[in-house]
Coordinates of C-alpha atoms in Angstrom, one line a residue:
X1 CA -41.5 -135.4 -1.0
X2 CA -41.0 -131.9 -0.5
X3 CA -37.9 -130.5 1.6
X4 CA -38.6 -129.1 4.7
X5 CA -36.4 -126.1 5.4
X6 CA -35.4 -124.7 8.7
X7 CA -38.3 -123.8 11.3
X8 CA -38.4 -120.7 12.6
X9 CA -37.3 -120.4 16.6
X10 CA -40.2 -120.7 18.9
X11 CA -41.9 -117.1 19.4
X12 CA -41.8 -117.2 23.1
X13 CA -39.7 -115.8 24.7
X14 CA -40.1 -117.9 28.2
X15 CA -39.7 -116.6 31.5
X16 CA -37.9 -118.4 34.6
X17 CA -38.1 -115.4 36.7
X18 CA -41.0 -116.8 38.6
X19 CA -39.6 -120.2 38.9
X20 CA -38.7 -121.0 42.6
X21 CA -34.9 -122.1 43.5
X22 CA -36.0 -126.1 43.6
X23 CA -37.1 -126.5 40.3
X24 CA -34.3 -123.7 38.9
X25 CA -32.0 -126.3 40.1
X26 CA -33.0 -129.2 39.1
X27 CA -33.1 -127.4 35.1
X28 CA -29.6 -126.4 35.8
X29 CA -28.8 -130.7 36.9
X30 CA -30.7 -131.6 33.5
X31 CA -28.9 -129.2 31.2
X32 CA -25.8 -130.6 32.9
X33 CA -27.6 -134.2 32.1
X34 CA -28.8 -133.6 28.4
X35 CA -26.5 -131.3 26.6
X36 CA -24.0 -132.8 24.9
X37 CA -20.9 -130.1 23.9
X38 CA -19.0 -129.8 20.7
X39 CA -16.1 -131.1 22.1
X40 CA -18.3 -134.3 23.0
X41 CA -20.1 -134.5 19.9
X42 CA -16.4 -134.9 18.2
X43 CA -15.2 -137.9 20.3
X44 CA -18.4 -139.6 19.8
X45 CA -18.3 -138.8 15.9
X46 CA -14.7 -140.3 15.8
X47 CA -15.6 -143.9 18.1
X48 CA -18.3 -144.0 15.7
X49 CA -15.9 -144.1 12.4
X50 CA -13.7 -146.5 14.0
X51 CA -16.6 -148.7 15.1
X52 CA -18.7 -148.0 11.6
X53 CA -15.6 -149.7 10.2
X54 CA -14.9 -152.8 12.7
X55 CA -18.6 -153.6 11.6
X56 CA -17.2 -154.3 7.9
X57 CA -13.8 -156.7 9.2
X58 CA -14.8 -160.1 9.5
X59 CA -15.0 -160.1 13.3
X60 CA -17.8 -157.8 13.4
X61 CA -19.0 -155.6 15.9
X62 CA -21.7 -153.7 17.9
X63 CA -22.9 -152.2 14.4
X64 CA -23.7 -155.1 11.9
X65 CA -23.0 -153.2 8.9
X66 CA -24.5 -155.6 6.6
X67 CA -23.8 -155.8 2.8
X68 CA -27.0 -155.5 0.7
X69 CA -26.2 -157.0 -2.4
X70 CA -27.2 -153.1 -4.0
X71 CA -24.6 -152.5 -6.4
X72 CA -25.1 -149.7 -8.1
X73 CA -26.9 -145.8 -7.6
X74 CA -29.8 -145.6 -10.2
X75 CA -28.8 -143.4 -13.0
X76 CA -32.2 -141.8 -13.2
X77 CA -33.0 -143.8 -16.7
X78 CA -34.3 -147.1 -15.2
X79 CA -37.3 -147.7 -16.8
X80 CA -40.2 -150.6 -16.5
X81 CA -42.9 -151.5 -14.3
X82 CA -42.0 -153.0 -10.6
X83 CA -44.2 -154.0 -7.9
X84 CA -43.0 -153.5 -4.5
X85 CA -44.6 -155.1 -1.0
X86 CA -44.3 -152.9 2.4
X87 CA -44.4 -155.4 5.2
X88 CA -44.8 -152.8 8.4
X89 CA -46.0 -153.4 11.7
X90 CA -49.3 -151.6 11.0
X91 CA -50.1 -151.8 7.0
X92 CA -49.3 -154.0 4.1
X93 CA -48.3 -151.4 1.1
X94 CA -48.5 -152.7 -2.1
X95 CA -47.3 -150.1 -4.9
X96 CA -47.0 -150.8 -8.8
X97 CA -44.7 -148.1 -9.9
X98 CA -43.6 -147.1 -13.9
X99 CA -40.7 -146.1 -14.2
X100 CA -40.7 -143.7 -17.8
X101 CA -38.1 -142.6 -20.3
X102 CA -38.2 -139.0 -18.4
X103 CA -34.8 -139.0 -15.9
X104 CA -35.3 -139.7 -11.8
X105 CA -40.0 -139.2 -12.8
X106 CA -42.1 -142.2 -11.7
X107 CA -45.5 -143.2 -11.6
X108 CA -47.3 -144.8 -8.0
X109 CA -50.0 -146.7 -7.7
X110 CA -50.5 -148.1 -4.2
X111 CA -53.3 -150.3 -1.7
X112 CA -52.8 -150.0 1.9
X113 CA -54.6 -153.5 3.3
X114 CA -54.8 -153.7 7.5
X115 CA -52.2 -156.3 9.4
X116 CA -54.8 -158.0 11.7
X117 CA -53.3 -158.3 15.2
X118 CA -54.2 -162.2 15.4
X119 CA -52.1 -162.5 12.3
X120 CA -48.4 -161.4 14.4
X121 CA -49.3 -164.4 16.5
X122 CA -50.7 -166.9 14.6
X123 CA -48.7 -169.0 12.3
X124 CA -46.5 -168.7 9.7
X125 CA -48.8 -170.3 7.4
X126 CA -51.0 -168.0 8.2
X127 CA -49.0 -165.0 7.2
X128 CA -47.7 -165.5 4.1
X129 CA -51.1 -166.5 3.0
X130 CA -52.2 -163.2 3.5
X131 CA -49.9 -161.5 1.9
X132 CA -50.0 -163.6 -1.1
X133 CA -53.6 -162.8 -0.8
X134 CA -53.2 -159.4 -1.2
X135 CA -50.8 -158.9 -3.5
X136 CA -53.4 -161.3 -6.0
X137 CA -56.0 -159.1 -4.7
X138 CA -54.1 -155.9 -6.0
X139 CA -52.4 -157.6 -9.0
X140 CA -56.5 -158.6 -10.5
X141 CA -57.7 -155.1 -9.6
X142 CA -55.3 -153.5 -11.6
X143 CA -54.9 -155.7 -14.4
X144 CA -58.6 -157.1 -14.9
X145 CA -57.9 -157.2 -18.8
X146 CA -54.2 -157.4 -19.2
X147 CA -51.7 -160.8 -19.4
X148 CA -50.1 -161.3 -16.0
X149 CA -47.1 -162.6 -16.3
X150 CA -44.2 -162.2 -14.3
X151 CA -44.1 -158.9 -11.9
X152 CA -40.6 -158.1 -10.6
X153 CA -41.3 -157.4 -6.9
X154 CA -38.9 -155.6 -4.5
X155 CA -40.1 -156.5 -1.2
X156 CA -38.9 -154.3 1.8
X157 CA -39.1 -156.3 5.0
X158 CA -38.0 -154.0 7.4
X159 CA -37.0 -156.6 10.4
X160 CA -33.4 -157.8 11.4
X161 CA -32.6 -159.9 8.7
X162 CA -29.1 -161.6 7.4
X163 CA -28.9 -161.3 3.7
X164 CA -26.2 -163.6 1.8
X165 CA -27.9 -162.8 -1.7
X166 CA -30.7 -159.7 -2.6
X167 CA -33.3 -162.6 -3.3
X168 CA -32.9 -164.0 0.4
X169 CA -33.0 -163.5 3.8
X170 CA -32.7 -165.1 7.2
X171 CA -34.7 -163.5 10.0
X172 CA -33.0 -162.4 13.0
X173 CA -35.5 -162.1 15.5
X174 CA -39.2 -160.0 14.9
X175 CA -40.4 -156.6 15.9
X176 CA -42.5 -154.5 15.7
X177 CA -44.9 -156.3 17.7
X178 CA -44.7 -160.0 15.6
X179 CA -44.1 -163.2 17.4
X180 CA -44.7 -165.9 14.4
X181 CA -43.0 -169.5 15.4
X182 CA -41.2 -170.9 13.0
X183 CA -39.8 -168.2 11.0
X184 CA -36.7 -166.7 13.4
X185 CA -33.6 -168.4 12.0
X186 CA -35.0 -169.1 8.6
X187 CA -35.0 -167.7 5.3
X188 CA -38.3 -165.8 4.3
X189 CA -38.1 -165.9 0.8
X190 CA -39.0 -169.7 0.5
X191 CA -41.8 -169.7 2.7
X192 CA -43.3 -166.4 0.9
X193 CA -42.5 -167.9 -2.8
X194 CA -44.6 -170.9 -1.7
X195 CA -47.8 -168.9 -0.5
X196 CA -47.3 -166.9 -3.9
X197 CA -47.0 -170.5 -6.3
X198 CA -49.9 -171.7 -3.9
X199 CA -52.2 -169.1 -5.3
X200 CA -50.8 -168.8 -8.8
X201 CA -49.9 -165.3 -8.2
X202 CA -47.6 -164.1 -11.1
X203 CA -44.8 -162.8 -9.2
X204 CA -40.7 -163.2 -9.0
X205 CA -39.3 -162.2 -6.2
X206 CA -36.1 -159.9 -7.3
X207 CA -35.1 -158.7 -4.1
X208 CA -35.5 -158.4 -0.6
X209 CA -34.5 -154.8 1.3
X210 CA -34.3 -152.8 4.3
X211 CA -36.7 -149.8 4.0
X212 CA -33.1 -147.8 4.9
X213 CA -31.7 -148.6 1.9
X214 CA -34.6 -148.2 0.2
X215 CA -34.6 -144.7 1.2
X216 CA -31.1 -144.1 -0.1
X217 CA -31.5 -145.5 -3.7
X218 CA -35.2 -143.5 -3.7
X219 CA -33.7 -140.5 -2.8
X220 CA -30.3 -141.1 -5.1
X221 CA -33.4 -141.9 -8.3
X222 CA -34.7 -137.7 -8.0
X223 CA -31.3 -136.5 -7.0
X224 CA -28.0 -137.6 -8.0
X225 CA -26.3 -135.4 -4.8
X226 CA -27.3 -138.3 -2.4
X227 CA -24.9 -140.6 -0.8
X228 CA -26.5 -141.5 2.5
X229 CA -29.7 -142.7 3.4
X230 CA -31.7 -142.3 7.1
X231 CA -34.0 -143.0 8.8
X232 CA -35.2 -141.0 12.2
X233 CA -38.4 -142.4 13.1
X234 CA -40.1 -145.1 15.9
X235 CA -36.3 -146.9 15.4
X236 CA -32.8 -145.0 13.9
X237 CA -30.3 -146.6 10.9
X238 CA -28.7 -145.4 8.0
X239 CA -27.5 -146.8 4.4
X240 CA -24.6 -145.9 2.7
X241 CA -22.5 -147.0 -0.9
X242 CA -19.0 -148.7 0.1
X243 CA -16.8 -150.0 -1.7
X244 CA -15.4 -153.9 -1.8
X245 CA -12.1 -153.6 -0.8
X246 CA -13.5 -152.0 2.2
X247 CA -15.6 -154.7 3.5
X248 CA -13.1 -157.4 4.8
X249 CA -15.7 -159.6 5.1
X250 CA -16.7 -160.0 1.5
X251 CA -12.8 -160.6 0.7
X252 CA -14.3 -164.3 0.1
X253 CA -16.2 -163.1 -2.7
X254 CA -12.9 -162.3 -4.4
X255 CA -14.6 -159.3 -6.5
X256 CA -12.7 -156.0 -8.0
X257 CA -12.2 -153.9 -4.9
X258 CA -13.8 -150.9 -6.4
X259 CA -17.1 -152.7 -6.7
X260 CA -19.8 -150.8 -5.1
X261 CA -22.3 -152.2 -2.6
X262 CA -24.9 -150.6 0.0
X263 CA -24.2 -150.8 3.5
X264 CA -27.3 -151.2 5.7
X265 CA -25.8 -150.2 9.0
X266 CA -27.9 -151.2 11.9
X267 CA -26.4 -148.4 14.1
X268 CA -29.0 -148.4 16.2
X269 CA -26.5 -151.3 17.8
X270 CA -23.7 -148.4 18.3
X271 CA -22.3 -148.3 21.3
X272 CA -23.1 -151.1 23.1
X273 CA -19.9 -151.1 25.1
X274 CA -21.1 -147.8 26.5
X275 CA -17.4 -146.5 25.8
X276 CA -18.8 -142.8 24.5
X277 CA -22.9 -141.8 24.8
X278 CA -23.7 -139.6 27.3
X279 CA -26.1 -141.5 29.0
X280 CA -27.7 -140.8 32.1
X281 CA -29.7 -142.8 34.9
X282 CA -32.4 -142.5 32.7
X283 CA -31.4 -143.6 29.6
X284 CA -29.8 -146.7 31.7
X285 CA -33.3 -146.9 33.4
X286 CA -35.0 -147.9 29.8
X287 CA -32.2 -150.5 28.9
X288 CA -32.3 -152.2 31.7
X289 CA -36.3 -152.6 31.5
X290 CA -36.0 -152.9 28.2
X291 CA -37.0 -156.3 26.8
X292 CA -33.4 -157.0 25.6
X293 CA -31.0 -155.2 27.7
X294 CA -27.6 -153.9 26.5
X295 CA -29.0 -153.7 23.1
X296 CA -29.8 -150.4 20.2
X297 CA -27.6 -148.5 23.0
X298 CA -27.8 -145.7 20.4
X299 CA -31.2 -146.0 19.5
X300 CA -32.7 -146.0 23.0
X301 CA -31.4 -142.7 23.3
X302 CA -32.3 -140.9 20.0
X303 CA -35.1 -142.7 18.5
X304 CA -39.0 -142.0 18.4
X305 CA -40.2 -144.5 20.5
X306 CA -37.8 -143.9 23.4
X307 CA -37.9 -140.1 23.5
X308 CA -41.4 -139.7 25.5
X309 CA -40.3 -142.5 28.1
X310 CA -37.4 -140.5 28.7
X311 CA -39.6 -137.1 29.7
X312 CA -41.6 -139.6 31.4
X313 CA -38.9 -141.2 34.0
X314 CA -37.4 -137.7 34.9
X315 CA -40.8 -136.6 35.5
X316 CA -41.6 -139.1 37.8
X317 CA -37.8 -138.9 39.4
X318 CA -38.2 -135.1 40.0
X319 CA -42.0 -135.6 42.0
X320 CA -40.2 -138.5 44.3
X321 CA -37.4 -136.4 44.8
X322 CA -38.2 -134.9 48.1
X323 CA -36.0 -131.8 47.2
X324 CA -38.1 -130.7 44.5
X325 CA -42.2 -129.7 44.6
X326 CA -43.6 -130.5 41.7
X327 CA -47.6 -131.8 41.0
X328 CA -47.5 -131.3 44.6
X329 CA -49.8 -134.1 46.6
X330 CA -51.7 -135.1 42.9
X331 CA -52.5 -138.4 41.8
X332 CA -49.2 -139.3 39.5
X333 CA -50.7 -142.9 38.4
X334 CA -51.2 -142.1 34.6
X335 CA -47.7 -140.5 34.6
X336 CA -46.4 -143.7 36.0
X337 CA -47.0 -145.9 33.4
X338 CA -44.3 -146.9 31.2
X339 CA -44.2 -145.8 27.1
X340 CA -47.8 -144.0 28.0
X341 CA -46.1 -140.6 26.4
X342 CA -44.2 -140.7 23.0
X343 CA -42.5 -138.0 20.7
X344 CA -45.7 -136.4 19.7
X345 CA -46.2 -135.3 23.0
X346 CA -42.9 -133.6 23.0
X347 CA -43.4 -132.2 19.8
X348 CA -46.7 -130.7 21.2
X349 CA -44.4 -129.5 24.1
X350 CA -41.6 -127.8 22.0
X351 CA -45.1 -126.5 19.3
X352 CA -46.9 -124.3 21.8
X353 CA -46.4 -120.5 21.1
X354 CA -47.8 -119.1 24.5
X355 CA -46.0 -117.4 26.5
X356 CA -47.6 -119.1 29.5
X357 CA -47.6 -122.0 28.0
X358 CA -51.5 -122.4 28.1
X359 CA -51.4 -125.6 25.5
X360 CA -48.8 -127.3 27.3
X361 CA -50.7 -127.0 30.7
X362 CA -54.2 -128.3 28.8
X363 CA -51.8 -131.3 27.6
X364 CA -51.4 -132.2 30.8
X365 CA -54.6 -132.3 32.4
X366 CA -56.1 -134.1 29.3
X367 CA -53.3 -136.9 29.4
X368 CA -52.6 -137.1 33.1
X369 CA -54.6 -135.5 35.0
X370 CA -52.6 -132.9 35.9
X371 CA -52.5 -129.4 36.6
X372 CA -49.3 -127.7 36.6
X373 CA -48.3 -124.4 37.9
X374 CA -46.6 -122.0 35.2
X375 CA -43.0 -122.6 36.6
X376 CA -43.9 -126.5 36.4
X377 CA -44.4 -125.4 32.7
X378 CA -41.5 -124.0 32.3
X379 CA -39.5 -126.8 33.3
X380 CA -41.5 -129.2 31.3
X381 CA -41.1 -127.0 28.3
X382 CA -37.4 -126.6 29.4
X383 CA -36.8 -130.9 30.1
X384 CA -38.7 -131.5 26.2
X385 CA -36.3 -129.1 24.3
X386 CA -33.2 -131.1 26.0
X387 CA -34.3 -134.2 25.3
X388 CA -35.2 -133.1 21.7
X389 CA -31.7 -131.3 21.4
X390 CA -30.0 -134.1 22.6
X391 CA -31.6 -136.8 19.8
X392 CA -31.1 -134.3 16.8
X393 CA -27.6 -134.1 17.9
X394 CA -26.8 -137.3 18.7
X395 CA -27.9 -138.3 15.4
X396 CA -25.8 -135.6 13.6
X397 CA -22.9 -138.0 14.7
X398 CA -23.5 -141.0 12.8
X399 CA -23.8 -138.6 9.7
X400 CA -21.0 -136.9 10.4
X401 CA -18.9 -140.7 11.0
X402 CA -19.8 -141.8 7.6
X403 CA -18.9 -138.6 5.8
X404 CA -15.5 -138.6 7.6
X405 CA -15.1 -142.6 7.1
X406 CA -15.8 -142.3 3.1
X407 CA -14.2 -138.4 3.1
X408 CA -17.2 -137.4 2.0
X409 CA -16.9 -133.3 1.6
X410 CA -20.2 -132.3 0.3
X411 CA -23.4 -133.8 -0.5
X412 CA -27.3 -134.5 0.5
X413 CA -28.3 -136.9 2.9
X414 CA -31.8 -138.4 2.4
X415 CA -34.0 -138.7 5.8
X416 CA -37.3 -140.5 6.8
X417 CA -38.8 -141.0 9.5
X418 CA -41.9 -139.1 12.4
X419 CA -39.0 -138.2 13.9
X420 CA -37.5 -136.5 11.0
X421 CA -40.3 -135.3 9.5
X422 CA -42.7 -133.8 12.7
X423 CA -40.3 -133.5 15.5
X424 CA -40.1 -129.3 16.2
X425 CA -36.4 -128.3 15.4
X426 CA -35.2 -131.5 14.4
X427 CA -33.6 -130.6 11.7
X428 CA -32.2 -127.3 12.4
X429 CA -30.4 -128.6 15.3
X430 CA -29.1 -131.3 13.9
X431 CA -27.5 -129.2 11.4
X432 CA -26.0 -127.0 13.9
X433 CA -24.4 -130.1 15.3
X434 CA -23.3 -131.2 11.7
X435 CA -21.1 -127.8 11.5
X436 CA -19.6 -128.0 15.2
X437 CA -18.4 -131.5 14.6
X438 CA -17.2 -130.7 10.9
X439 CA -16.0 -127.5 11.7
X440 CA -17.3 -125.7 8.7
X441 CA -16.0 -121.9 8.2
X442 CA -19.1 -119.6 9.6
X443 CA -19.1 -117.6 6.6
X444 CA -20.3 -120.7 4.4
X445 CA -23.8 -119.3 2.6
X446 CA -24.9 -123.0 3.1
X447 CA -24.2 -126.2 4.4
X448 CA -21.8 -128.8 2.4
X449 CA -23.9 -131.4 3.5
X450 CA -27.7 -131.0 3.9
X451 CA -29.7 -133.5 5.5
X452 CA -33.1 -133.1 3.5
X453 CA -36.5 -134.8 3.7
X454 CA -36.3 -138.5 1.3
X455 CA -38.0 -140.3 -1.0
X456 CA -40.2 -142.7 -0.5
X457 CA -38.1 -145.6 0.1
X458 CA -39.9 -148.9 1.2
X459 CA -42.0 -148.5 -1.9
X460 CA -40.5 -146.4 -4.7
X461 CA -37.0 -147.4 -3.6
X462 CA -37.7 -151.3 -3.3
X463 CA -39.1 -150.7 -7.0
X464 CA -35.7 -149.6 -8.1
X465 CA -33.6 -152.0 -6.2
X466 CA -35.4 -154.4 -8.2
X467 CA -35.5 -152.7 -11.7
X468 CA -31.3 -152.3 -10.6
X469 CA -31.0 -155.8 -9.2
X470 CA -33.0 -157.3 -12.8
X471 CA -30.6 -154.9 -15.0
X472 CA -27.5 -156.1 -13.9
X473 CA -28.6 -160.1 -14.0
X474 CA -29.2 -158.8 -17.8
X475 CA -25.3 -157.6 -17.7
X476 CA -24.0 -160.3 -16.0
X477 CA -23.3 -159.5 -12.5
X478 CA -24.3 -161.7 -10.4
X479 CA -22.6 -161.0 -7.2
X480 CA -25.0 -161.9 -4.6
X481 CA -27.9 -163.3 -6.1
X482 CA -28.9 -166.5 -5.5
X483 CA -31.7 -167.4 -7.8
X484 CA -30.3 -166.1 -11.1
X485 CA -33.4 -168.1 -13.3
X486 CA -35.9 -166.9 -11.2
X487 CA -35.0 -163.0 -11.1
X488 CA -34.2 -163.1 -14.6
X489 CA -37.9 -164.3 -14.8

């Protein structure tokens, strides 16, 4: 994937000269709301470093922090072919990728196959049968002449799992829209074996991953500058290479403290105490109709699928404030349903170049119904930008926690994610937060540490976990793998 560099600032200028004293206000109240200062920024950056490292003690907390059983960066001279499995909300991605003698290249082949919607309700059974059913249906099409024999699969299940080996994992609870019986509380990796063996389908399972830590070790494969991987998308989380003897909780393990493993934080989970976010009535609005309050307290305030509902509840606060005039006596029913806006519509918001905001205004009458006067524009305009700001710079934190928690002075961060990738500015201002919490000198020609677009990490990167996970059964270190037989193949 190609980097994205900085965007250039909008060209319009914007004009509140025409906006009447109400609605100047209540900008002035949500600026006091939304922006979060340097100063702030720094405390949140330093309760996140201490909490990033109660998640690793054997108490636990808020942030899971869970050990991956990824021991190792690639060194850019794995080679081999891998199959890797995609398991989204959405899609089923299958990829076979070679990995060649030439450092950090690979080869992709990949099948997208549709996840029917009776499928996230019907039975266990059920799913894994189609899975199984199209991995065959991939493995036949690409191999019609060739011996199949034993693929080495890295399988990136992207749902709260707990993993006490690479080649296992317990569910958690589902997302993403699934609600299979039978499956929360137990290990997947059986249940998806069997569909496999049921069909004859010539595949080991070598390990199981989070599509975060997929992206680190993806973008660590084409660029050996990468510690930390993210994602900034529908959800928020992170991946990062610890060390042993800084996981109290693997103390049991009795291995050589220096031993390196992935971290898959979770941080979505940070601040559930509510000890040091910002948040405001609106952001305690969406937890507590949330379906599980008092959870992903950090998430529900940076991540994709939150961002529009935001917009959406100070919107509808500001036209039942009777201080305020805004939409005047118009029907508000489409605005008033919940999660009907999301972060595209914001990123159409923050896009429009007119000056009188002419896109903005068509936006709203296609979506809502609405006509809004230009200095209802403006504060719409004005209301998307902070709640933008606000997610790119909250974010910047969690960054900033780990590179302070490992001393981390320079290096690349790889990032995923709609979020990421489409949101206007994203990046730009989450760099500016990166140097206020950091305090980097202002003459610096460029940033010590660059957040940067990633690799593809649910299927390139589960690839490599695999090829990594195979190589070092082949060493002998077999820290955290259950199966040793089976992944050895």
């Amino acid at each position: 994937m190609v980097g994205l560099g900085a965007r250039k600032p909008p060209s319009r200028k914007g004009s509140m000269a025409d906006v009447p004293p109400d609605l100047l206000q209540q900008i002035k109240e949500l600026e006091g709301q939304f922006v979060v200062a340097p100063t702030k920024l720094k405390q949140i950056t330093n309760h996140f470093v201490s909490e990033l490292a109660r998640g690793l003690t054997e108490e636990g907390g808020d942030i899971p922090m869970n050990p991956t059983w990824v021991m190792s960066f690639p060194t850019g001279h794995e080679t081999g072919t891998f199959l890797a499995l995609d398991m989204g909300g959405t899609n089923l991605r299958v990829c076979e990728i070679n990995l060649p003698e030439e450092k950090g290249e690979f080869d992709i082949t990949q099948s997208k196959y549709r996840m029917p919607e009776e499928l996230k309700s019907g039975t266990a059974e059920e799913l894994w049968e189609y899975v199984a059913d199209c991995l065959q249906q991939f493995i036949e099409y690409h191999h019609e002449e060739k011996e199949m024999k034993n693929f080495h699969l890295g399988f990136t299940f992207s749902y709260p799992a707990t993993q006490d080996y690479i080649d296992h994992g317990v569910l958690q609870r589902w997302t993403k829209g699934f609600d299979i019986d039978g499956v929360e509380g137990k290990d997947v990796v059986p249940m998806f074996e069997a569909a496999l063996a049921k069909r004859g389908v010539p595949i080991k399972l070598t390990a199981l991953i989070n599509d975060t830590t997929g992206t680190l070790i993806a973008s660590a494969y084409t660029d050996d500058q990468m510690k930390i991987g993210c994602i900034f998308g529908t959800g928020c989380n992170a991946a990062y290479m610890e060390t042993v003897g800084c996981v109290p909780k693997l103390a049991y393990m009795k291995l050589p403290p220096d031993t390196p493993i992935a971290i898959n934080c979770e941080w979505g989970a940070f601040d559930n105490a509510h000890k040091v976010l910002p948040r405001t009535k609106y952001d305690e609005m969406i937890d507590r109709d949330s379906p599980r309050p008092g959870q992903q307290s950090f998430e529900k305030m940076i991540a994709g699928l939150y961002l529009g509902e935001i917009f959406r509840l100070v919107l509808v606060g500001l036209h039942e404030n009777p201080a305020v005039d805004i939409f005047g006596q118009q029907d508000i029913s489409k605005l008033k349903k919940p999660y009907t806006l999301d972060a595209s519509f914001l990123s159409a918001i923050e896009e429009d170049p007119f000056e009188n905001l002419t896109e903005t205004g068509e936006l709203f009458f296609a979506r809502l119904g609405l006509n809004c006067t230009k200095p209802e524009l403006e504060l719409i305009r004005r209301l998307a930008e902070l709640i933008g700001t606000r997610a790119a710079r909250l974010s910047a934190c969690g960054v900033a926690a780990i590179c302070k928690k490992k001393d981390i002075k320079a290096c690349h961060v790889g990032a995923d994610g709609s979020v990421f990738n489409k949101y206007p500015h994203f990046k730009a201002r989450g760099a500016q937060a990166l140097r206020e919490i950091l305090d980097w000198p202002k003459e610096l020609r460029k940033d010590p540490i660059d957040i940067r677009a990633a690799e593809d990490g649910s299927g390139v990167g589960a690839a490599l976990i695999a090829a990594l996970t195979l190589k070092r059964v082949q060493e002998g270190n077999l820290a955290g793998i259950r199966n040793v037989e089976r992944v050895r193949g």
